[in-house]
């Protein structure tokens, strides 16, 4: 148990502080609180004291975040060669890096095998297809190998984030023992891995339990493994009235469902580490009264925060400039020429006016990471907060500069 809170809600952020950051750095602006990232790591380690906790870095790969997570003692789970490179840049060593190859392009395998050969002989490669094993063999890789299992059960807040029963991910459950048996001749087979999807909540625990139970059974069947990794997907409450995940209950259910195994149990949460450590600040450009709603146009859109457009995700929203005004139902939209460019619909919000500053909660996970330059919109800046000793105050530093309009043509200018 730790005494840091299970969740930081949008209302818990210091509105004055956010307001002054927006003044200094402009909007749209991502703010990531590294102290909160550290607290989330600590809660995970406390809930899984004798298990292995790995951070699924795709939730937020910013260098400051990776350095913080590494210092907090979590290993790194990477989905691409680019993420592996970022992990090394942040100071990770091979023995703390697991590369989970998802339909890997040849150059990803080349990069990872080179890194393994030259500097990081202890890195682990997780394969999701027998074919990938052959491709590693062709490259002379005979290091630490883990097999991703398709457990046949999925879980998640949206069908687009359920991976456990999707044929794209992992080797079919029944074929795993045979593949492992053959791989043992040429590789150091260290583990099996599965990930059900994203958004394990109280309701979804049954699916999680079933996945873990199957992984335990498989581990006992194949024998001789160093670890059994049962994935991430630990949910965070995006709605203000949703209770936080009972992490200890998830940990207990996981340990119980895996049963007796002669290997270390591993989990790999992504979102849980960073979601509530981030907010997105955006300013109101236009307010338009339409017959059915009030449309509030802001300077952040689906290119700044994709989750609402891609997954219909809910993110808490606050009007930092007019918290005492009467609330009216509003639709908040971005500046992108797409009807999907909506951050929320018919949400009560203190009547927004042009120039108001809005804050969007739980933006630390899959926020900056999914930004794009569609509509030739430069990407936002990012500021990191970190306490410098005194617990009441923290320093703010720019960790990612705002992309400039001129940056947009760089790749064309340079050919
Ligand atoms: C995305 C992913 C995770 C993390 O999912 P979260 O919902 O962010 O916890 C873990 N493992 C794998 C293999 C993933 O692809």
XYZ file of C-alpha atoms and ligand atoms in Angstrom:
430
model
C 0.000 0.000 0.000
C 1.114 3.561 -0.691
C -0.499 6.780 0.448
C -0.660 8.424 -2.948
C -4.204 8.710 -4.351
C -5.647 6.143 -6.776
C -6.572 8.801 -9.264
C -5.885 12.435 -9.958
C -9.041 14.017 -11.335
C -9.059 17.032 -13.607
C -10.439 19.102 -10.721
C -7.354 18.250 -8.630
C -5.030 20.212 -10.934
C -4.022 23.707 -9.888
C -6.050 25.876 -12.295
C -3.941 28.985 -11.723
C -0.781 27.082 -12.498
C -2.250 25.697 -15.713
C -3.444 29.155 -16.680
C 0.016 30.639 -16.308
C 1.606 27.757 -18.278
C -0.805 28.468 -21.150
C 0.157 32.150 -20.997
C 3.859 31.376 -21.153
C 3.854 28.548 -23.700
C 0.708 29.146 -25.746
C -1.953 26.602 -26.684
C -2.678 23.866 -27.472
C -0.310 22.676 -24.765
C 0.264 19.280 -23.202
C 1.274 19.301 -19.546
C 2.771 16.128 -18.055
C 3.429 15.888 -14.328
C 6.433 13.623 -13.759
C 5.772 13.457 -10.021
C 2.407 11.891 -10.757
C 4.009 9.446 -13.225
C 6.329 8.402 -10.397
C 3.386 7.967 -7.999
C 1.597 5.743 -10.492
C 4.735 3.606 -10.856
C 4.982 3.348 -7.092
C 1.375 2.200 -6.721
C 1.918 -0.446 -9.384
C 5.060 -1.710 -7.697
C 3.276 -1.811 -4.349
C 0.367 -3.804 -5.808
C 2.720 -6.198 -7.628
C 5.639 -6.465 -5.185
C 7.068 -9.790 -6.323
C 5.972 -9.515 -9.936
C 7.675 -7.799 -12.821
C 6.069 -4.484 -13.896
C 6.883 -3.245 -17.400
C 5.708 0.039 -18.858
C 4.048 -0.268 -22.294
C 5.815 2.782 -23.648
C 3.452 3.441 -26.553
C 1.125 5.275 -24.157
C 3.679 8.107 -23.909
C 7.217 7.819 -25.270
C 8.455 11.278 -24.332
C 12.046 11.143 -23.081
C 11.257 12.812 -19.763
C 8.537 10.230 -19.110
C 10.731 7.271 -20.068
C 13.550 8.525 -17.833
C 11.135 8.951 -14.944
C 9.634 5.487 -15.393
C 13.089 3.918 -15.671
C 14.255 5.633 -12.491
C 11.078 4.412 -10.783
C 12.154 0.865 -11.606
C 9.768 -0.264 -14.347
C 11.084 -2.100 -17.402
C 10.043 -1.105 -20.932
C 7.704 -2.912 -23.305
C 8.165 -1.606 -26.856
C 6.013 -2.122 -29.931
C 8.437 -0.946 -32.620
C 12.112 -0.346 -33.376
C 11.456 3.365 -32.844
C 10.204 2.716 -29.337
C 13.204 0.472 -28.620
C 15.477 3.284 -29.789
C 13.677 5.737 -27.513
C 14.037 3.347 -24.561
C 17.796 3.109 -25.137
C 17.980 6.912 -25.510
C 16.329 7.234 -22.111
C 19.005 5.054 -20.522
C 17.364 1.635 -20.574
C 19.660 -1.378 -20.884
C 18.760 -4.441 -22.935
C 17.831 -6.557 -19.910
C 14.982 -4.125 -19.147
C 13.659 -3.970 -22.698
C 11.109 -6.245 -24.265
C 10.423 -5.693 -27.943
C 6.994 -7.027 -28.882
C 7.094 -7.438 -32.641
C 3.699 -6.820 -34.210
C 3.884 -7.716 -37.913
C 7.415 -6.298 -37.843
C 8.812 -4.541 -40.907
C 12.225 -5.938 -41.948
C 14.036 -2.792 -40.871
C 12.606 -3.077 -37.348
C 14.027 -6.594 -37.020
C 17.340 -5.413 -38.513
C 17.607 -2.600 -35.977
C 16.696 -4.731 -32.982
C 18.986 -7.620 -33.953
C 21.848 -5.140 -34.497
C 21.230 -3.591 -31.078
C 21.184 -7.087 -29.547
C 24.424 -8.064 -31.266
C 26.312 -4.855 -30.568
C 25.268 -3.430 -27.213
C 22.289 -5.174 -25.663
C 22.695 -8.977 -25.623
C 20.044 -9.295 -22.909
C 17.112 -7.721 -24.704
C 14.033 -9.866 -25.203
C 12.142 -10.230 -28.463
C 8.509 -11.289 -28.288
C 7.157 -12.842 -31.467
C 3.537 -13.122 -32.488
C 3.951 -15.473 -35.433
C 6.023 -18.565 -36.299
C 7.131 -16.650 -39.362
C 8.800 -13.995 -37.195
C 10.841 -16.755 -35.522
C 12.161 -17.724 -38.955
C 12.973 -14.107 -39.781
C 14.953 -13.762 -36.540
C 16.813 -17.012 -37.255
C 17.745 -15.720 -40.726
C 19.317 -12.684 -39.075
C 21.416 -14.804 -36.750
C 19.476 -13.934 -33.613
C 19.750 -16.642 -30.936
C 18.988 -14.522 -27.864
C 16.083 -14.203 -25.452
C 12.803 -15.121 -27.096
C 9.244 -14.845 -25.820
C 6.120 -15.990 -27.668
C 2.989 -13.893 -27.776
C -0.048 -16.076 -27.337
C -3.447 -15.381 -28.811
C -5.467 -16.449 -25.807
C -8.847 -16.247 -27.526
C -10.259 -13.734 -25.023
C -10.284 -9.974 -25.362
C -11.163 -7.056 -23.129
C -11.365 -3.351 -23.576
C -13.295 -0.134 -23.600
C -13.845 -0.220 -27.384
C -13.634 -2.973 -29.987
C -10.684 -1.173 -31.580
C -8.552 -1.753 -28.478
C -9.371 -5.434 -27.972
C -6.447 -7.538 -29.077
C -6.737 -10.779 -27.127
C -9.079 -12.550 -29.538
C -7.940 -10.743 -32.693
C -6.070 -13.051 -35.084
C -3.580 -10.271 -35.865
C -2.030 -10.643 -32.420
C -0.195 -13.691 -31.198
C 0.214 -17.342 -32.019
C -2.993 -19.397 -31.719
C -3.094 -20.875 -28.207
C -3.018 -24.519 -29.316
C 0.044 -24.069 -31.503
C 2.207 -22.418 -28.854
C 3.643 -25.581 -27.188
C 4.865 -26.927 -30.499
C 6.390 -23.592 -31.562
C 8.147 -23.212 -28.203
C 9.487 -26.732 -28.398
C 11.056 -26.073 -31.792
C 12.342 -22.637 -30.802
C 14.207 -24.001 -27.766
C 16.825 -25.531 -30.086
C 17.900 -22.174 -31.496
C 16.911 -19.529 -28.944
C 16.918 -18.825 -25.253
C 13.172 -19.226 -24.726
C 12.329 -17.117 -21.683
C 8.624 -16.396 -21.649
C 5.088 -16.364 -22.910
C 3.040 -13.223 -23.288
C -0.567 -12.180 -23.897
C -2.424 -8.884 -23.861
C -6.223 -8.854 -23.848
C -6.755 -5.222 -24.805
C -7.119 -1.942 -23.046
C -9.466 -0.861 -20.325
C -9.656 -3.549 -17.629
C -12.248 -2.258 -15.197
C -14.285 -3.858 -12.453
C -16.699 -5.174 -15.115
C -14.011 -6.593 -17.323
C -12.142 -8.471 -14.625
C -13.748 -11.756 -15.666
C -12.120 -11.594 -19.084
C -8.791 -10.710 -17.518
C -9.102 -13.608 -15.087
C -9.879 -16.003 -17.928
C -6.877 -14.842 -19.945
C -4.577 -15.191 -16.957
C -5.991 -18.624 -16.128
C -5.264 -19.824 -19.677
C -1.737 -18.426 -19.494
C -1.132 -20.241 -16.206
C -2.310 -23.497 -17.729
C -0.086 -23.000 -20.762
C 2.916 -22.199 -18.554
C 2.444 -25.443 -16.621
C 2.116 -27.356 -19.884
C 5.274 -26.017 -21.569
C 7.503 -25.818 -18.465
C 10.837 -24.058 -18.047
C 10.114 -20.358 -18.446
C 11.545 -17.317 -16.763
C 8.348 -15.233 -16.951
C 4.676 -15.256 -17.894
C 3.554 -11.817 -19.048
C -0.220 -11.303 -18.896
C -0.306 -7.848 -20.511
C -1.626 -4.458 -19.544
C -4.910 -2.692 -20.083
C -5.409 -1.463 -16.516
C -8.224 1.057 -16.819
C -8.383 4.607 -15.581
C -11.664 6.398 -14.845
C -12.171 8.856 -17.686
C -15.598 9.875 -16.358
C -15.582 12.108 -13.285
C -18.026 9.850 -11.414
C -16.328 6.552 -12.282
C -14.549 4.897 -9.364
C -10.815 4.285 -9.716
C -9.565 0.805 -10.515
C -8.973 -1.286 -7.410
C -5.381 -2.120 -8.266
C -4.892 -4.434 -5.309
C -7.996 -6.385 -6.324
C -6.683 -6.695 -9.886
C -3.317 -7.850 -8.557
C -4.962 -10.375 -6.248
C -7.220 -11.691 -9.034
C -4.209 -11.981 -11.324
C -2.140 -13.948 -8.818
C -5.071 -16.186 -8.015
C -5.938 -16.873 -11.659
C -2.397 -17.717 -12.735
C -2.177 -20.530 -10.165
C 1.109 -22.219 -9.291
C 3.792 -21.434 -11.842
C 7.526 -21.822 -11.732
C 8.144 -18.448 -13.375
C 7.835 -14.746 -12.579
C 4.475 -13.165 -13.283
C 4.762 -9.967 -15.339
C 2.276 -7.201 -16.201
C 2.706 -4.349 -18.655
C 0.390 -1.387 -18.099
C 0.720 1.680 -20.301
C -2.207 4.033 -19.793
C -2.281 3.508 -16.032
C 1.215 4.957 -15.699
C 0.600 8.220 -17.539
C -3.090 8.959 -18.207
C -3.925 11.047 -15.146
C -0.464 12.648 -15.145
C -1.362 14.680 -18.234
C -3.748 17.452 -19.224
C -4.249 19.199 -22.521
C -4.852 22.967 -22.490
C -6.731 24.602 -25.314
C -8.177 28.028 -25.983
C -11.597 28.945 -27.351
C -11.457 30.470 -30.844
C -15.151 30.843 -31.644
C -18.504 30.399 -29.991
C -21.449 29.759 -32.264
C -25.086 29.480 -31.278
C -26.687 26.795 -33.446
C -30.357 25.818 -33.146
C -29.597 22.481 -31.489
C -26.477 23.309 -29.442
C -23.748 25.836 -28.790
C -20.661 24.999 -30.811
C -17.425 25.922 -29.085
C -14.461 25.933 -31.461
C -11.094 25.418 -29.739
C -7.503 25.305 -30.977
C -7.018 21.587 -30.162
C -8.679 19.024 -32.392
C -8.437 15.407 -33.485
C -4.845 16.041 -34.612
C -3.997 17.105 -31.033
C -6.050 14.474 -29.173
C -7.325 11.664 -31.375
C -9.043 9.462 -28.812
C -12.538 11.013 -28.956
C -12.624 10.788 -32.770
C -11.057 7.327 -32.966
C -12.602 5.536 -29.991
C -15.536 7.796 -29.041
C -13.605 8.315 -25.823
C -14.852 10.533 -23.062
C -12.417 13.049 -21.564
C -13.328 15.353 -18.686
C -13.352 19.018 -19.657
C -13.156 22.141 -17.511
C -13.474 25.813 -18.325
C -10.610 27.315 -16.323
C -11.559 30.879 -17.243
C -15.192 30.823 -16.217
C -15.699 28.183 -13.565
C -18.301 30.351 -11.813
C -20.487 30.899 -14.901
C -23.771 29.093 -15.480
C -23.303 25.784 -17.285
C -24.886 25.276 -20.693
C -24.755 22.227 -22.995
C -21.973 22.638 -25.540
C -20.314 20.745 -28.356
C -16.577 21.328 -28.387
C -14.925 21.009 -31.780
C -11.418 21.441 -33.148
C -10.092 23.330 -36.185
C -9.906 20.282 -38.493
C -12.102 19.981 -41.552
C -13.707 16.667 -40.522
C -17.035 16.016 -38.836
C -15.272 13.552 -36.494
C -13.276 16.475 -35.098
C -15.331 16.693 -31.913
C -13.972 16.599 -28.356
C -17.374 16.308 -26.692
C -21.050 16.670 -27.544
C -23.851 18.284 -25.524
C -21.696 18.494 -22.416
C -22.659 20.995 -19.704
C -19.833 23.508 -19.348
C -19.674 26.977 -17.746
C -20.737 29.156 -20.671
C -17.566 29.462 -22.781
C -16.464 32.767 -24.262
C -13.863 33.539 -26.872
C -10.363 33.417 -25.323
C -11.336 31.096 -22.455
C -8.873 28.419 -21.453
C -10.219 24.851 -21.335
C -8.461 21.878 -19.756
C -8.942 18.294 -20.927
C -8.238 15.570 -18.378
C -6.496 12.182 -18.580
C -4.578 13.328 -21.634
C -1.248 11.795 -20.585
C -1.862 8.449 -22.316
C -2.256 8.152 -26.095
C -2.444 11.940 -26.271
C 0.700 13.490 -27.702
C 1.568 10.005 -28.950
C -1.309 10.008 -31.463
C -0.900 13.569 -32.715
C -0.586 14.192 -36.433
C -0.149 17.097 -38.806
C -3.318 16.424 -40.808
C -4.765 19.643 -42.271
C -1.179 20.934 -42.021
C -1.634 21.677 -38.340
C 1.658 21.830 -36.448
C 1.879 19.617 -33.380
C 1.511 21.134 -29.908
C 4.222 21.842 -27.350
C 4.670 19.858 -24.148
C 5.709 21.023 -20.703
C 6.843 18.723 -17.882
C 6.287 19.488 -14.206
C 8.640 18.043 -11.616
C 9.208 18.953 -7.986
C 12.632 20.239 -7.164
C 12.642 19.347 -3.504
C 9.792 21.217 -1.869
C 6.601 19.186 -2.187
C 4.340 22.233 -2.679
C 5.930 23.571 -5.797
C 7.287 22.064 -8.948
C 9.381 23.350 -11.798
C 8.006 23.541 -15.300
C 10.216 22.927 -18.308
C 9.489 22.750 -21.988
C 10.219 19.179 -23.087
C 8.861 19.372 -26.633
C 8.845 22.618 -28.528
C 5.799 23.600 -30.511
C 6.092 22.499 -34.121
C 6.315 25.497 -36.444
C 4.415 25.924 -39.674
C 7.764 25.881 -41.503
C 8.559 22.451 -39.970
C 5.658 21.029 -41.958
C 7.550 21.101 -45.257
C 10.913 20.011 -43.843
C 10.829 16.499 -45.289
C 10.119 17.932 -48.726
C 12.656 20.731 -48.391
C 15.400 18.266 -47.510
C 15.207 16.001 -50.569
C -0.900 -1.213 -25.756
C -0.330 -2.404 -25.077
C -0.236 -2.459 -23.683
C -0.743 -1.368 -22.789
O -2.102 -1.138 -22.856
P -2.702 -0.060 -21.839
O -4.157 -0.096 -22.083
O -2.112 1.246 -22.175
O -2.327 -0.513 -20.469
C 0.381 -3.556 -23.123
N 0.846 -4.566 -23.878
C 0.765 -4.559 -25.223
C 1.321 -5.685 -25.983
C 0.173 -3.481 -25.856
O 0.100 -3.482 -27.189
